[in-house]
Tab-separated table of C-alpha atoms and ligand atoms in Angstrom:
chain	number	residue	atom	x	y	z
S	1	MET	CA	81.396	76.562	-208.620
S	2	GLN	CA	84.587	78.163	-209.746
S	3	THR	CA	87.552	77.679	-207.472
S	4	ILE	CA	88.351	80.767	-205.436
S	5	ALA	CA	91.558	81.638	-203.637
S	6	ALA	CA	92.577	84.267	-201.110
S	7	ILE	CA	94.963	85.052	-198.294
S	8	SER	CA	93.022	84.242	-195.141
S	9	THR	CA	95.383	85.732	-192.581
S	10	ALA	CA	95.794	89.438	-191.884
S	11	ILE	CA	97.888	91.420	-194.340
S	12	GLY	CA	101.271	92.049	-192.760
S	13	VAL	CA	104.402	90.272	-191.651
S	14	GLY	CA	103.944	87.366	-189.246
S	15	ALA	CA	105.147	83.855	-188.486
S	16	ILE	CA	102.795	82.153	-190.932
S	17	SER	CA	100.179	83.094	-193.494
S	18	ILE	CA	97.359	80.944	-194.791
S	19	VAL	CA	96.395	80.895	-198.452
S	20	ARG	CA	93.068	79.183	-198.966
S	21	MET	CA	91.224	77.747	-201.955
S	22	SER	CA	87.673	76.467	-202.212
S	23	GLY	CA	85.863	74.799	-205.107
S	24	GLU	CA	85.930	71.673	-207.207
S	25	GLY	CA	89.331	72.437	-208.688
S	26	SER	CA	91.106	73.146	-205.379
S	27	LEU	CA	92.875	69.830	-205.052
S	28	SER	CA	94.099	69.532	-208.645
S	29	LEU	CA	95.274	73.156	-208.593
S	30	ALA	CA	97.105	72.502	-205.329
S	31	LEU	CA	98.759	69.323	-206.555
S	32	ARG	CA	100.138	71.116	-209.610
S	33	ARG	CA	102.278	73.132	-207.218
S	34	PHE	CA	102.738	71.085	-204.077
S	35	VAL	CA	105.642	68.647	-204.150
S	36	CYS	CA	105.588	66.067	-201.372
S	37	ALA	CA	106.461	62.368	-201.544
S	38	ALA	CA	103.998	61.484	-198.764
S	39	VAL	CA	101.019	62.848	-200.697
S	40	GLY	CA	101.346	60.341	-203.534
S	41	GLY	CA	98.490	60.732	-205.968
S	42	SER	CA	96.046	62.151	-203.497
S	43	PRO	CA	96.386	63.472	-199.955
S	44	GLU	CA	94.395	62.117	-197.044
S	45	PRO	CA	91.808	64.687	-195.975
S	46	ASN	CA	92.275	66.689	-192.736
S	47	ARG	CA	95.954	65.897	-192.604
S	48	MET	CA	98.892	68.287	-192.704
S	49	TYR	CA	101.689	67.606	-195.143
S	50	LEU	CA	105.067	69.280	-195.185
S	51	GLY	CA	106.337	69.890	-198.692
S	52	ARG	CA	107.540	72.374	-201.254
S	53	PHE	CA	105.462	74.854	-203.214
S	54	ALA	CA	106.933	75.030	-206.696
S	55	GLY	CA	106.327	78.684	-207.576
S	56	ASP	CA	107.026	80.597	-210.747
S	57	GLY	CA	110.703	81.386	-210.214
S	58	PHE	CA	110.712	80.547	-206.501
S	59	SER	CA	110.329	77.653	-204.072
S	60	GLU	CA	108.656	77.780	-200.685
S	61	GLN	CA	108.654	75.242	-197.904
S	62	CYS	CA	105.125	75.044	-196.575
S	63	MET	CA	102.355	72.913	-195.105
S	64	MET	CA	99.268	71.825	-196.995
S	65	VAL	CA	95.958	70.503	-195.715
S	66	TYR	CA	93.041	69.224	-197.765
S	67	PHE	CA	89.426	69.180	-196.572
S	68	ARG	CA	87.182	67.029	-198.722
S	69	ALA	CA	83.644	68.186	-199.542
S	70	PRO	CA	81.305	68.343	-197.759
S	71	HIS	CA	83.450	68.216	-194.604
S	72	SER	CA	85.025	71.642	-194.946
S	73	TYR	CA	84.288	75.221	-193.917
S	74	THR	CA	82.577	75.997	-197.212
S	75	GLY	CA	81.147	72.537	-197.852
S	76	GLU	CA	83.289	72.339	-201.010
S	77	ASP	CA	86.756	70.886	-201.520
S	78	VAL	CA	89.120	73.201	-199.651
S	79	VAL	CA	92.916	73.349	-199.632
S	80	GLU	CA	94.942	75.544	-197.315
S	81	PHE	CA	98.618	76.323	-197.578
S	82	GLN	CA	100.478	77.505	-194.519
S	83	VAL	CA	103.400	79.494	-195.832
S	84	HIS	CA	105.999	81.735	-194.224
S	85	GLY	CA	104.253	84.894	-193.105
S	86	GLY	CA	105.936	87.443	-195.319
S	87	MET	CA	103.993	89.835	-197.513
S	88	ALA	CA	105.935	88.959	-200.694
S	89	ILE	CA	105.979	85.171	-200.302
S	90	THR	CA	102.271	85.005	-199.410
S	91	ASP	CA	101.364	87.154	-202.362
S	92	MET	CA	103.580	85.122	-204.736
S	93	VAL	CA	101.923	81.838	-203.693
S	94	LEU	CA	98.468	83.369	-204.209
S	95	ARG	CA	99.460	84.706	-207.651
S	96	CYS	CA	100.593	81.239	-208.769
S	97	LEU	CA	97.176	79.789	-207.842
S	98	LEU	CA	95.416	82.621	-209.663
S	99	SER	CA	97.544	82.180	-212.760
S	100	ASP	CA	96.724	78.433	-212.690
S	101	GLY	CA	93.016	79.238	-212.914
S	102	ALA	CA	91.648	80.063	-209.464
S	103	ARG	CA	89.743	83.347	-209.118
S	104	LEU	CA	90.455	85.834	-206.342
S	105	ALA	CA	87.708	85.444	-203.717
S	106	GLY	CA	85.444	88.379	-202.972
S	107	ALA	CA	84.801	89.678	-199.440
S	108	GLY	CA	83.206	86.930	-197.351
S	109	GLU	CA	82.918	84.607	-200.342
S	110	PHE	CA	84.110	81.498	-198.485
S	111	THR	CA	81.449	82.069	-195.825
S	112	ARG	CA	78.858	82.896	-198.458
S	113	ARG	CA	79.518	79.498	-200.029
S	114	ALA	CA	79.261	77.906	-196.584
S	115	PHE	CA	75.830	79.531	-196.280
S	116	LEU	CA	74.727	78.493	-199.770
S	117	ASN	CA	75.850	74.922	-199.055
S	118	GLY	CA	73.879	74.807	-195.821
S	119	LYS	CA	76.926	74.647	-193.536
S	120	VAL	CA	75.822	77.728	-191.588
S	121	THR	CA	72.722	79.898	-191.428
S	122	LEU	CA	72.976	83.613	-192.053
S	123	SER	CA	72.939	84.576	-188.377
S	124	GLN	CA	75.620	81.956	-187.724
S	125	ALA	CA	77.752	83.526	-190.464
S	126	GLU	CA	77.271	86.888	-188.771
S	127	GLY	CA	78.274	85.272	-185.488
S	128	ILE	CA	81.579	84.250	-187.078
S	129	MET	CA	82.202	87.882	-188.016
S	130	GLY	CA	81.081	88.870	-184.522
S	131	VAL	CA	83.816	86.717	-183.000
S	132	ILE	CA	86.415	88.092	-185.426
S	133	ASN	CA	85.485	91.716	-184.827
S	134	ALA	CA	84.938	91.398	-181.084
S	135	GLU	CA	86.812	93.831	-178.888
S	136	SER	CA	85.707	92.463	-175.532
S	137	ARG	CA	84.908	89.151	-173.898
S	138	ALA	CA	81.209	90.012	-173.865
S	139	GLU	CA	81.301	90.461	-177.654
S	140	VAL	CA	83.242	87.234	-178.103
S	141	ASN	CA	80.651	85.370	-176.041
S	142	ALA	CA	77.744	86.903	-177.943
S	143	GLY	CA	79.390	86.165	-181.296
S	144	TYR	CA	80.162	82.618	-180.250
S	145	GLU	CA	76.570	81.960	-179.208
S	146	MET	CA	75.280	83.264	-182.515
S	147	MET	CA	77.869	81.265	-184.446
S	148	ALA	CA	76.833	78.168	-182.512
S	149	GLY	CA	73.300	78.752	-183.748
S	150	SER	CA	71.434	79.925	-180.673
S	151	LEU	CA	69.509	82.636	-182.522
S	152	ALA	CA	68.753	80.225	-185.362
S	153	ARG	CA	67.393	77.709	-182.827
S	154	ARG	CA	65.470	80.412	-181.019
S	155	LEU	CA	63.695	81.475	-184.216
S	156	ALA	CA	63.058	78.086	-185.780
S	157	PRO	CA	59.840	77.211	-183.853
S	158	THR	CA	58.379	80.673	-184.517
S	159	LEU	CA	59.111	80.410	-188.218
S	160	GLY	CA	57.657	76.900	-188.265
S	161	ALA	CA	54.444	77.997	-186.545
S	162	LEU	CA	54.085	80.928	-188.908
S	163	GLU	CA	54.656	78.724	-191.917
S	164	ARG	CA	51.979	76.222	-190.776
S	165	LEU	CA	49.505	79.033	-190.216
S	166	ILE	CA	50.187	80.412	-193.685
S	167	ASP	CA	49.627	76.928	-195.163
S	168	THR	CA	46.337	76.602	-193.285
S	169	LEU	CA	45.117	79.985	-194.483
S	170	GLU	CA	46.145	79.237	-198.044
S	171	ALA	CA	44.180	76.000	-197.886
S	172	GLY	CA	41.301	78.088	-196.531
S	173	LEU	CA	41.323	80.176	-199.709
S	174	ASP	CA	40.827	77.043	-201.808
S	175	TYR	CA	38.519	75.132	-199.458
S	176	PRO	CA	36.764	77.731	-197.305
S	177	ASP	CA	34.143	75.355	-195.898
S	178	GLU	CA	36.494	72.568	-194.875
S	179	MET	CA	39.081	74.872	-193.323
S	180	GLN	CA	36.834	77.422	-191.602
S	181	GLU	CA	36.791	75.655	-188.242
S	182	GLU	CA	40.531	75.025	-188.086
S	183	ILE	CA	41.331	78.607	-189.025
S	184	GLU	CA	38.976	80.012	-186.402
S	185	ARG	CA	40.509	77.774	-183.770
S	186	ASP	CA	44.190	78.341	-184.609
S	187	PHE	CA	44.553	81.851	-185.952
S	188	GLY	CA	44.233	83.997	-182.829
S	189	PRO	CA	46.121	81.765	-180.368
S	190	THR	CA	48.982	81.026	-182.786
S	191	LEU	CA	49.532	84.645	-183.748
S	192	ARG	CA	49.270	85.870	-180.169
S	193	ALA	CA	51.854	83.295	-179.110
S	194	ILE	CA	54.185	84.420	-181.906
S	195	ASP	CA	53.582	88.048	-181.013
S	196	GLY	CA	54.443	87.365	-177.365
S	197	ASP	CA	57.549	85.480	-178.385
S	198	LEU	CA	58.777	88.299	-180.623
S	199	ARG	CA	58.170	90.804	-177.838
S	200	VAL	CA	60.388	88.811	-175.502
S	201	LEU	CA	63.034	88.588	-178.212
S	202	SER	CA	62.848	92.332	-178.963
S	203	ALA	CA	63.316	93.096	-175.291
S	204	THR	CA	66.773	91.490	-175.453
S	205	ALA	CA	67.920	94.113	-177.957
S	206	ALA	CA	68.686	96.708	-175.275
S	207	ASP	CA	71.160	94.373	-173.549
S	208	GLY	CA	72.342	93.144	-176.929
S	209	LYS	CA	73.332	96.656	-177.934
S	210	LEU	CA	75.333	97.107	-174.749
S	211	VAL	CA	77.211	93.901	-175.531
S	212	ARG	CA	77.769	94.833	-179.149
S	213	HIS	CA	78.855	98.433	-178.781
S	214	GLY	CA	79.968	98.528	-175.156
S	215	ILE	CA	78.412	100.644	-172.424
S	216	SER	CA	78.818	104.383	-172.899
S	217	VAL	CA	79.485	106.105	-169.603
S	218	ALA	CA	79.343	109.902	-169.390
S	219	LEU	CA	81.223	111.512	-166.490
S	220	ILE	CA	79.450	114.701	-165.508
S	221	GLY	CA	79.541	117.163	-162.628
S	222	THR	CA	80.507	120.704	-161.752
S	223	PRO	CA	83.943	121.998	-162.782
S	224	ASN	CA	86.739	120.596	-160.569
S	225	ALA	CA	84.648	117.713	-159.237
S	226	GLY	CA	87.390	115.430	-160.598
S	227	LYS	CA	85.896	114.011	-163.803
S	228	SER	CA	89.150	114.177	-165.769
S	229	SER	CA	91.063	112.812	-162.781
S	230	LEU	CA	88.644	109.882	-162.636
S	231	LEU	CA	89.151	109.181	-166.355
S	232	ASN	CA	92.927	109.221	-165.888
S	233	CYS	CA	92.667	107.014	-162.814
S	234	ILE	CA	90.621	104.421	-164.740
S	235	LEU	CA	92.972	104.486	-167.733
S	236	HIS	CA	96.098	104.509	-165.541
S	237	GLU	CA	97.505	107.319	-167.684
S	238	GLU	CA	97.390	111.092	-167.875
S	239	ARG	CA	94.979	111.160	-170.776
S	240	ALA	CA	92.973	114.247	-169.843
S	241	ILE	CA	94.447	117.523	-168.667
S	242	VAL	CA	93.854	118.004	-164.955
S	243	THR	CA	94.330	121.371	-163.253
S	244	PRO	CA	92.822	123.119	-160.247
S	245	ILE	CA	91.467	125.719	-162.683
S	246	ALA	CA	87.719	125.330	-163.200
S	247	GLY	CA	86.732	124.890	-166.838
S	248	THR	CA	89.877	123.038	-167.944
S	249	THR	CA	88.087	120.357	-169.961
S	250	ARG	CA	86.225	121.782	-172.917
S	251	ASP	CA	86.008	119.095	-175.514
S	252	THR	CA	84.477	115.665	-174.864
S	253	LEU	CA	87.087	112.895	-174.603
S	254	CYS	CA	86.197	109.274	-175.247
S	255	GLU	CA	88.336	106.310	-174.164
S	256	SER	CA	87.501	102.620	-173.865
S	257	VAL	CA	88.460	100.211	-171.113
S	258	SER	CA	87.578	96.589	-170.597
S	259	VAL	CA	86.074	95.773	-167.214
S	260	ALA	CA	85.069	92.217	-166.364
S	261	GLY	CA	85.055	91.462	-170.086
S	262	VAL	CA	82.765	94.355	-170.949
S	263	ARG	CA	83.793	97.377	-172.975
S	264	LEU	CA	83.112	100.669	-171.219
S	265	ASN	CA	83.310	103.756	-173.426
S	266	LEU	CA	84.104	106.551	-170.994
S	267	LEU	CA	83.281	110.134	-171.879
S	268	ASP	CA	84.992	112.920	-169.986
S	269	THR	CA	83.064	116.132	-170.370
S	270	ALA	CA	83.262	119.832	-169.587
S	271	GLY	CA	82.010	120.747	-166.116
S	272	LEU	CA	78.379	121.783	-166.032
S	273	ARG	CA	78.057	125.446	-165.078
S	274	GLU	CA	77.259	128.820	-166.636
S	275	ALA	CA	80.074	129.071	-169.159
S	276	THR	CA	82.436	132.049	-169.042
S	277	ASP	CA	83.322	132.074	-172.737
S	278	GLU	CA	82.210	130.765	-176.129
S	279	VAL	CA	84.528	127.715	-176.150
S	280	GLU	CA	83.404	126.605	-172.726
S	281	ARG	CA	79.765	127.196	-173.677
S	282	ILE	CA	80.146	124.761	-176.591
S	283	GLY	CA	81.906	122.309	-174.253
S	284	VAL	CA	79.048	122.442	-171.745
S	285	GLU	CA	76.551	121.890	-174.546
S	286	ARG	CA	78.534	118.850	-175.715
S	287	ALA	CA	78.638	117.528	-172.174
S	288	ARG	CA	74.845	117.680	-172.002
S	289	GLN	CA	74.494	115.931	-175.346
S	290	ALA	CA	76.978	113.209	-174.367
S	291	ALA	CA	75.103	112.590	-171.126
S	292	ASP	CA	71.770	112.494	-172.953
S	293	LYS	CA	73.033	109.822	-175.324
S	294	ALA	CA	75.032	107.745	-172.820
S	295	ASP	CA	73.784	104.444	-171.412
S	296	VAL	CA	75.081	105.353	-167.969
S	297	VAL	CA	75.701	108.717	-166.331
S	298	VAL	CA	78.212	109.026	-163.501
S	299	TYR	CA	77.498	112.248	-161.660
S	300	LEU	CA	80.498	113.310	-159.586
S	301	LEU	CA	80.097	115.505	-156.522
S	302	ASP	CA	83.019	117.163	-154.771
S	303	ALA	CA	83.055	115.962	-151.155
S	304	THR	CA	85.319	118.828	-150.064
S	305	ARG	CA	82.735	121.341	-151.262
S	306	HIS	CA	79.839	119.469	-149.621
S	307	GLU	CA	78.051	119.452	-152.963
S	308	SER	CA	74.636	117.921	-153.283
S	309	PRO	CA	73.090	116.846	-156.574
S	310	ASP	CA	71.400	119.466	-158.701
S	311	PRO	CA	67.647	118.629	-158.679
S	312	ALA	CA	67.284	119.745	-162.301
S	313	LEU	CA	69.954	117.256	-163.374
S	314	LEU	CA	68.411	114.495	-161.289
S	315	ALA	CA	65.061	115.092	-162.949
S	316	ASN	CA	66.712	115.162	-166.347
S	317	TYR	CA	68.411	111.793	-165.902
S	318	ALA	CA	65.674	110.097	-163.870
S	319	HIS	CA	65.030	107.640	-166.700
S	320	LYS	CA	68.719	106.740	-167.038
S	321	ARG	CA	71.087	104.538	-165.131
S	322	LEU	CA	72.531	107.240	-162.943
S	323	TYR	CA	75.352	106.762	-160.442
S	324	ILE	CA	75.839	109.634	-158.034
S	325	VAL	CA	79.302	109.506	-156.501
S	326	TYR	CA	81.238	111.602	-154.001
S	327	ASN	CA	84.811	112.207	-155.112
S	328	LYS	CA	87.889	113.423	-153.200
S	329	THR	CA	86.973	111.356	-150.169
S	330	ASP	CA	90.694	111.130	-149.422
S	331	LEU	CA	90.390	114.781	-148.356
S	332	ALA	CA	86.931	114.887	-146.810
S	333	ALA	CA	84.381	112.294	-145.763
S	334	ALA	CA	81.314	112.037	-147.994
S	335	PRO	CA	78.670	114.443	-146.645
S	336	SER	CA	76.013	111.751	-146.981
S	337	LYS	CA	75.978	107.974	-146.902
S	338	GLU	CA	73.312	107.954	-149.599
S	339	TYR	CA	75.823	107.875	-152.447
S	340	ALA	CA	78.987	105.920	-153.186
S	341	SER	CA	82.317	107.524	-152.392
S	342	ILE	CA	85.552	107.353	-154.333
S	343	SER	CA	88.886	109.073	-154.624
S	344	ALA	CA	90.158	109.655	-158.135
S	345	LYS	CA	93.504	110.448	-156.541
S	346	THR	CA	94.043	107.223	-154.554
S	347	GLY	CA	91.731	105.049	-156.657
S	348	ALA	CA	89.661	104.007	-153.620
S	349	GLY	CA	86.174	102.822	-154.588
S	350	VAL	CA	86.787	103.247	-158.332
S	351	ASP	CA	87.014	99.568	-159.161
S	352	ARG	CA	83.788	98.790	-157.329
S	353	LEU	CA	82.010	101.508	-159.303
S	354	LEU	CA	83.305	100.119	-162.612
S	355	GLN	CA	82.315	96.568	-161.694
S	356	GLN	CA	78.784	97.741	-160.917
S	357	ILE	CA	78.510	99.431	-164.299
S	358	ALA	CA	79.938	96.454	-166.174
S	359	ALA	CA	77.455	94.163	-164.407
S	360	LEU	CA	74.735	95.824	-166.485
S	361	CYS	CA	75.983	93.638	-169.311
S	362	HIS	CA	75.682	90.457	-167.237
S	363	THR	CA	78.906	89.070	-168.624
S	364	GLU	CA	78.584	85.764	-166.898
S	365	ARG	CA	75.102	85.190	-168.219
S	366	THR	CA	74.649	83.236	-171.429
S	367	TYR	CA	74.108	85.348	-174.494
S	368	GLY	CA	72.007	82.746	-176.236
S	369	GLY	CA	69.287	84.069	-178.497
S	370	MET	CA	70.005	87.706	-177.729
S	371	LEU	CA	69.513	90.294	-180.458
S	372	THR	CA	72.816	92.095	-180.968
S	373	GLU	CA	72.766	92.972	-184.673
S	374	ASP	CA	70.908	96.005	-185.976
S	375	ARG	CA	69.830	93.953	-188.984
S	376	HIS	CA	68.140	91.383	-186.752
S	377	ILE	CA	66.516	93.995	-184.537
S	378	GLU	CA	65.058	95.685	-187.612
S	379	ALA	CA	63.778	92.395	-189.045
S	380	VAL	CA	62.100	91.347	-185.788
S	381	GLY	CA	60.489	94.794	-185.522
S	382	ARG	CA	59.182	94.511	-189.075
S	383	ALA	CA	57.813	91.020	-188.391
S	384	GLN	CA	56.054	92.283	-185.254
S	385	ARG	CA	54.349	95.080	-187.176
S	386	HIS	CA	53.034	92.641	-189.779
S	387	ILE	CA	51.822	90.181	-187.122
S	388	GLU	CA	49.941	92.984	-185.390
S	389	ALA	CA	48.490	94.110	-188.710
S	390	ALA	CA	47.381	90.540	-189.455
S	391	LEU	CA	45.688	90.259	-186.053
S	392	ALA	CA	43.897	93.556	-186.649
S	393	ALA	CA	42.892	92.606	-190.200
S	394	TYR	CA	41.466	89.215	-189.263
S	395	ASP	CA	38.072	90.450	-188.065
S	396	ASN	CA	37.193	92.722	-190.940
S	397	MET	CA	39.312	91.853	-193.957
S	398	PRO	CA	39.230	88.967	-196.415
S	399	LEU	CA	41.652	86.101	-195.832
S	400	ASP	CA	43.960	87.002	-198.693
S	401	CYS	CA	44.623	90.428	-197.147
S	402	VAL	CA	45.503	88.783	-193.833
S	403	LEU	CA	47.815	86.450	-195.722
S	404	VAL	CA	49.733	89.367	-197.223
S	405	ASP	CA	50.742	90.485	-193.737
S	406	LEU	CA	51.568	86.969	-192.607
S	407	ARG	CA	53.797	86.389	-195.606
S	408	GLN	CA	55.572	89.672	-194.976
S	409	ALA	CA	56.103	88.716	-191.341
S	410	TYR	CA	57.552	85.391	-192.504
S	411	GLN	CA	59.725	87.169	-195.041
S	412	ALA	CA	61.104	89.484	-192.340
S	413	LEU	CA	61.875	86.734	-189.834
S	414	GLY	CA	63.285	84.452	-192.512
S	415	GLU	CA	65.830	87.103	-193.490
S	416	ILE	CA	67.583	86.683	-190.154
S	417	ASP	CA	68.722	83.172	-190.926
S	418	GLY	CA	68.583	83.475	-194.643
S	419	ALA	CA	65.593	81.306	-195.573
S	420	THR	CA	64.033	84.287	-197.320
S	421	ALA	CA	67.090	86.490	-197.801
S	422	THR	CA	67.397	87.910	-201.295
S	423	ASP	CA	70.692	88.240	-203.139
S	424	SER	CA	70.840	91.923	-202.317
S	425	VAL	CA	70.487	91.147	-198.609
S	426	LEU	CA	73.304	88.600	-198.931
S	427	ASP	CA	75.444	91.066	-200.896
S	428	ARG	CA	75.022	93.658	-198.176
S	429	ILE	CA	75.954	91.248	-195.389
S	430	PHE	CA	78.957	89.583	-196.995
S	431	ALA	CA	80.371	92.879	-198.226
S	432	THR	CA	81.158	93.644	-194.583
S	433	PHE	CA	83.251	90.451	-194.247
S	434	CYS	CA	86.942	90.367	-194.950
S	435	ILE	CA	88.484	88.816	-198.051
S	436	GLY	CA	89.645	85.317	-197.258
S	437	LYS	CA	86.861	84.696	-194.716
L	1	GDP	N1	92.815	115.058	-153.327
L	1	GDP	C1	92.133	114.838	-154.418
L	1	GDP	N2	92.166	115.713	-155.415
L	1	GDP	C2	91.462	115.459	-156.545
L	1	GDP	C3	90.699	114.278	-156.677
L	1	GDP	N3	90.110	114.294	-157.885
L	1	GDP	C4	90.472	115.442	-158.487
L	1	GDP	N4	91.297	116.170	-157.680
L	1	GDP	C5	91.883	117.479	-157.951
L	1	GDP	O1	90.812	118.372	-158.284
L	1	GDP	C6	91.198	119.287	-159.295
L	1	GDP	C7	90.227	119.220	-160.457
L	1	GDP	O2	90.322	117.932	-161.056
L	1	GDP	P1	89.847	117.653	-162.530
L	1	GDP	O3	90.006	116.193	-162.744
L	1	GDP	O4	90.514	118.567	-163.491
L	1	GDP	O5	88.303	118.029	-162.399
L	1	GDP	P2	87.227	118.176	-163.571
L	1	GDP	O6	87.076	119.632	-163.817
L	1	GDP	O7	85.968	117.609	-163.001
L	1	GDP	O8	87.704	117.441	-164.742
L	1	GDP	C8	92.628	118.905	-159.685
L	1	GDP	O9	93.525	119.764	-158.993
L	1	GDP	C9	92.750	117.478	-159.172
L	1	GDP	O10	94.089	117.140	-158.857
L	1	GDP	C10	90.675	113.353	-155.574
L	1	GDP	O11	90.043	112.286	-155.581
L	1	GDP	N5	91.412	113.674	-154.477
L	2	MG	MG1	88.043	118.048	-166.625
């Protein structure tokens, strides 16, 4: 494969930048530029050398490390230069390598080669991106688990069982008499076991989405209950405008905080009441929509007004994770012990509330084999539909029709780790990676 090169560190000024090459020609291209007495004719793999990069019209003091195939990230010969982290110098080093014959790497091309060389499966490659793009500890943990191969391991037995069943049925097409008994014995139990397994896996998607995108928390309540004050208290800044005038908040504000390693996306909304003007009416409508979409609704009640929850709202959010909370308990005791009490002014009780919400993500639990990626959720769903269709077809359809569904189920599941992923699936995935990864 042609040797590719790219800047692997973020574009910008920093202490060091890494310029990376992968491919058969990496070492000879590197040695045309790298001057270092200790290297001699050929560097020892996995060892850093300090030397000089002889550029076109410039010199750069830098480090070089060589990873010999197949013991490298991509499985090919890889060379990395650690140069001073300036935009110009990094770019100049890269340009020298390109002018010597390397090609600029496309987005995710190093990882794509790692996949093609069997260094990582597709879900592991996505795990690497998950770690890079993570914005919270929960996401880091989930990405790490996937990178370490937990989803790949979780799926392998299911794929294996499906593959064996397909082989048996295919043999049954050629030798119906010999295979009849085995097929009758294995078909139902195997497929039902796979079906059950995929159901369990699908059920992890709800938690997986919370990990991946954070938990969205809508703050709702009547005007002046203290929703904006609570947002400000959580953020430790005056983000939302707070006044004693009812109807101050009209637009929906969204801010993220990290609590116990989990990202909470907090939505401050307009107070729910009969709006007095057009702008407020739109605000109230947005508040309702935000609450409908949120994972968690925090319903604030004003303790000083002895509010009790609106039964219509309770009914509306019965299916949601709903926290009903008395606010302003620095001024008045909560009228009922049934609900939690906080003060957005002093901060009392706020941390406990946030910890409870974050616990929905079970940060301390292992994230092994959890479905966090939309692509995986879709593929598992597709596999389930084909398994169910195969089970339904078995009694009244010829074997080859049943096989069509089984093969499609296998195709769907195999896409997750790449066994059956087509080039266009790979293109779509690696296009989301950064250049140099
Ligand atoms: N004493 C006290 N006042 C609060 C508390 N929370 C909010 N307030 C006051 O209640 C009024 C309305 O607060 P705001 O956050 O704008 O309510 P929102 O309409 O629900 O967003 C403001 O004057 C706040 O200072 C609280 O916990 N204690
Ligand atoms: Mg407000």
